Short mmCIF file of C-alpha atoms in Angstrom, two decimals:
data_model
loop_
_atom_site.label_atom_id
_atom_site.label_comp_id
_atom_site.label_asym_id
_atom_site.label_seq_id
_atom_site.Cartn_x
_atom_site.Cartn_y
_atom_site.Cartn_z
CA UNK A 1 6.73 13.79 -17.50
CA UNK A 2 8.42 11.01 -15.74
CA UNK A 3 6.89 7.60 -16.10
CA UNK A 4 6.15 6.53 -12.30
CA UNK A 5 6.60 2.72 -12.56
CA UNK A 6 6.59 1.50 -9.13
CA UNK A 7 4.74 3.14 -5.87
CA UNK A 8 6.44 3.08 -2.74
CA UNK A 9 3.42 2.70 0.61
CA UNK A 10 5.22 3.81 3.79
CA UNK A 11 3.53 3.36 7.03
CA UNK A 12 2.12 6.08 8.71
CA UNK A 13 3.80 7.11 12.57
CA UNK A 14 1.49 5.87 15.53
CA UNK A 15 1.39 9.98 16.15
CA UNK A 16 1.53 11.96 12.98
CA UNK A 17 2.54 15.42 13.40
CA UNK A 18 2.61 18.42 10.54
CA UNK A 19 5.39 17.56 9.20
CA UNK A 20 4.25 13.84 8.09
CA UNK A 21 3.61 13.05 4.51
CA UNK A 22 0.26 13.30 2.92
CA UNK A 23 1.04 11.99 -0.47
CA UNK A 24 0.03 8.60 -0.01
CA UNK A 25 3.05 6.69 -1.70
CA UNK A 26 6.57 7.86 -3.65
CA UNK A 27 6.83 7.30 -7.03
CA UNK A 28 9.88 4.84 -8.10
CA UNK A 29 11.34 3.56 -11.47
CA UNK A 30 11.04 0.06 -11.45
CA UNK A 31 14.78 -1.91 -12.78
CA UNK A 32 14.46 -4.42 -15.21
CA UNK A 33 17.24 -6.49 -13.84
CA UNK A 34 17.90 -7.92 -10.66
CA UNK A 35 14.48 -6.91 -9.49
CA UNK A 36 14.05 -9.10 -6.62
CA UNK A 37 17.31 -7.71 -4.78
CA UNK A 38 15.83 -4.17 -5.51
CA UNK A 39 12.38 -5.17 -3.86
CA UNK A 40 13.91 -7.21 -1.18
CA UNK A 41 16.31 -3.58 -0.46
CA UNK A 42 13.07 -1.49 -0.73
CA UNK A 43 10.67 -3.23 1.44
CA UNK A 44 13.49 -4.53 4.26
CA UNK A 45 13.63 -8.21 4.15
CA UNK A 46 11.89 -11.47 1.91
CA UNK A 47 9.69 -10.29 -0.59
CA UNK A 48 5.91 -12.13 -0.65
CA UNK A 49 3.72 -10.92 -3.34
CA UNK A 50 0.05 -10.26 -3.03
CA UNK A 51 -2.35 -9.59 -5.89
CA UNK A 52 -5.37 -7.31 -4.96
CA UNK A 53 -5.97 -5.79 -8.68
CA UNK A 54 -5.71 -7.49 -11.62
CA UNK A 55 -3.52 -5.02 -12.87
CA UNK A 56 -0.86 -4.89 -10.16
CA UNK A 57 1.38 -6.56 -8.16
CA UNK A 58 1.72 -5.38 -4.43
CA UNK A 59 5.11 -6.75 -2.82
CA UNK A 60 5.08 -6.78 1.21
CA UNK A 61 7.65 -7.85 3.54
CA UNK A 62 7.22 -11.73 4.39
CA UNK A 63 8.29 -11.36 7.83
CA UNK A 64 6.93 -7.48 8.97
CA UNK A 65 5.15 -8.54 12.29
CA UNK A 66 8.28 -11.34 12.95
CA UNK A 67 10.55 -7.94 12.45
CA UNK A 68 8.62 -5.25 14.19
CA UNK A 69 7.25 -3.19 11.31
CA UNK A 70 4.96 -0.56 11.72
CA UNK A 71 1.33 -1.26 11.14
CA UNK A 72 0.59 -0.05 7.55
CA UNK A 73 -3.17 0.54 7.30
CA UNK A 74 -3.04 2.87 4.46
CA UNK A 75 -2.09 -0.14 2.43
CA UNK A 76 -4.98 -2.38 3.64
CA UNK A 77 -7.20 -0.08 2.40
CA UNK A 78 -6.58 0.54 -0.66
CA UNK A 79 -6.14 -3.33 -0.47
CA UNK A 80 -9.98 -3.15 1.17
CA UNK A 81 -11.10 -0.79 -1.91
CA UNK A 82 -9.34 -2.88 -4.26
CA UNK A 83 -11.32 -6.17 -3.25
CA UNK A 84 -14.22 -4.59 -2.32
CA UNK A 85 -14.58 -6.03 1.38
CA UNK A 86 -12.83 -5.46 4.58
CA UNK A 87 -9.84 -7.68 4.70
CA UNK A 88 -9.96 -9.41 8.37
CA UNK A 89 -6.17 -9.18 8.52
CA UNK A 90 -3.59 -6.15 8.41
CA UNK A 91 -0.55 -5.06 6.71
CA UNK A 92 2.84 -4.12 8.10
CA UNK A 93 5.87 -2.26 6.99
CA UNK A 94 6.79 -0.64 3.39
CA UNK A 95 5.20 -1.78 0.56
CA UNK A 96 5.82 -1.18 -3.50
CA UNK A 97 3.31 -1.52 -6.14
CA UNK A 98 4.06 -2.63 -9.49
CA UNK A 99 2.64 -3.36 -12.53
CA UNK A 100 1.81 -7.68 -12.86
CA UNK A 101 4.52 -9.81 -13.79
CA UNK A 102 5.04 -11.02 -17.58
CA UNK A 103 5.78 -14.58 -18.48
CA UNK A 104 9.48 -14.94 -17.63
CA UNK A 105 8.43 -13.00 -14.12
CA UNK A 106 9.59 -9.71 -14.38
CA UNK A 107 7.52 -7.30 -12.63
CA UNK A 108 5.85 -4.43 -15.03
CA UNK A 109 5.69 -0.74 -14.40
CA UNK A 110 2.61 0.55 -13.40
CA UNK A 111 0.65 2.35 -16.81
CA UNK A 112 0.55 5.80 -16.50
CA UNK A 113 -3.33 5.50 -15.40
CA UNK A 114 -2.68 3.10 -12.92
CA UNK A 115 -0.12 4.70 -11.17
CA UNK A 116 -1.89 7.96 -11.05
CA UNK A 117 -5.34 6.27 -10.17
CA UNK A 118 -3.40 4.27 -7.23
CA UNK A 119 -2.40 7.57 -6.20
CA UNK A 120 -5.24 9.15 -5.54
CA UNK A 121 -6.48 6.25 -4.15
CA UNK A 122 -3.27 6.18 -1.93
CA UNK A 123 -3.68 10.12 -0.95
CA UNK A 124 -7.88 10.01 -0.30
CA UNK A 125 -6.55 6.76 2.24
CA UNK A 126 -3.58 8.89 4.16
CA UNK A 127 -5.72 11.85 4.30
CA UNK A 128 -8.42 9.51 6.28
CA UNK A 129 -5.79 7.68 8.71
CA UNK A 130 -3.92 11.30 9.55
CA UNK A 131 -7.44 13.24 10.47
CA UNK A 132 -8.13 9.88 12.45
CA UNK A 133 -5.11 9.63 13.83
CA UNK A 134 -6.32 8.27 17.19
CA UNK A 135 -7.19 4.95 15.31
CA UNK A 136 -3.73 4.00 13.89
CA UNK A 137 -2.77 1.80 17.09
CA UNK A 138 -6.31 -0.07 17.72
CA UNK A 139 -6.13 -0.69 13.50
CA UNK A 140 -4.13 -4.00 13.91
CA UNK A 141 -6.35 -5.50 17.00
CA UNK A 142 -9.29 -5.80 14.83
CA UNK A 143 -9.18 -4.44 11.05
CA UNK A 144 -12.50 -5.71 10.41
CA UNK A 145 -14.39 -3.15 13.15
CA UNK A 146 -16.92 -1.05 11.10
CA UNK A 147 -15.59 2.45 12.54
CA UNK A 148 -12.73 1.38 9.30
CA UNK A 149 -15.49 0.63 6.05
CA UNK A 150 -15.51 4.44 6.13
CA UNK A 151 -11.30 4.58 5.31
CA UNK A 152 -12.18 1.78 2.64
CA UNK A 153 -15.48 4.25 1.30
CA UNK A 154 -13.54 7.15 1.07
CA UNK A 155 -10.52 5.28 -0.60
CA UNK A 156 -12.98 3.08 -2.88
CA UNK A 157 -14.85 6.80 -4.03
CA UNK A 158 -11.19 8.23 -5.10
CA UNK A 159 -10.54 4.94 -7.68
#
């Protein structure tokens, strides 16, 4: 089995057809060297770096809604289920997940439980946002509307 070290969130389309993923997130190895070049490539631009789980890093674009990114409200909730509250801000563009940094900064892989328990949190979160598809573009007017604690719920019930 391949060790997945690093998950890769991708927005979801503003109108998902059949064809559109349903994993969640794409496994990635992780480098050990020049790491900030590889996240910057990844994500599209500056990397900021947002801790939501003590045992992860989550690295977002710094300047997604300056760029144009699409809304990415499978990450905010796993974000959501990973605070346990409704976040009254959103997320936008590509994200990667890593393991914390050590000392001298260099980002961790994910552990093998991590990585599969983000996963499923990931997949239970996509599988919410595709059957409600109709909710993607009103997401990023007001994340905090209740009609979204039941994306968090479902999410929260998968970790």
């Amino acid at each position: 089995m391949t060790l997945r070290t690093a998950l890769l969130v991708t927005p979801l389309p503003f109108a998902p057809t059949k064809s559109t993923p349903t994993e969640g997130s794409t496994p990635l190895h992780l480098p050990t060297d020049r790491q900030q070049d590889w996240l910057e490539q990844q994500i599209g631009g500056g990397v900021r770096t947002v801790a939501y789980h003590l045992d992860a890093s989550v690295h977002v674009n710094s300047d997604a809604v300056v760029l144009g990114q699409q809304p990415n409200p499978v990450l905010w909730t796993l974000a959501c289920a990973w605070r346990d509250r409704i976040l009254p801000y959103g997320h936008h563009g590509p994200a990667l997940i890593t393991g914390r940094a050590d000392f001298s900064g260099t980002y961790l892989p994910l552990s093998e439980q991590m990585a599969n328990q983000t996963q499923k949190a990931l997949k239970a979160a996509t599988d919410w946002w595709l059957e409600h598809d109709y909710d993607i573009p009103l997401w990023p007017i007001n994340p905090a509307s209740h009609r979204f604690a039941q994306a968090v719920a479902v999410t929260q019930a998968a970790l």
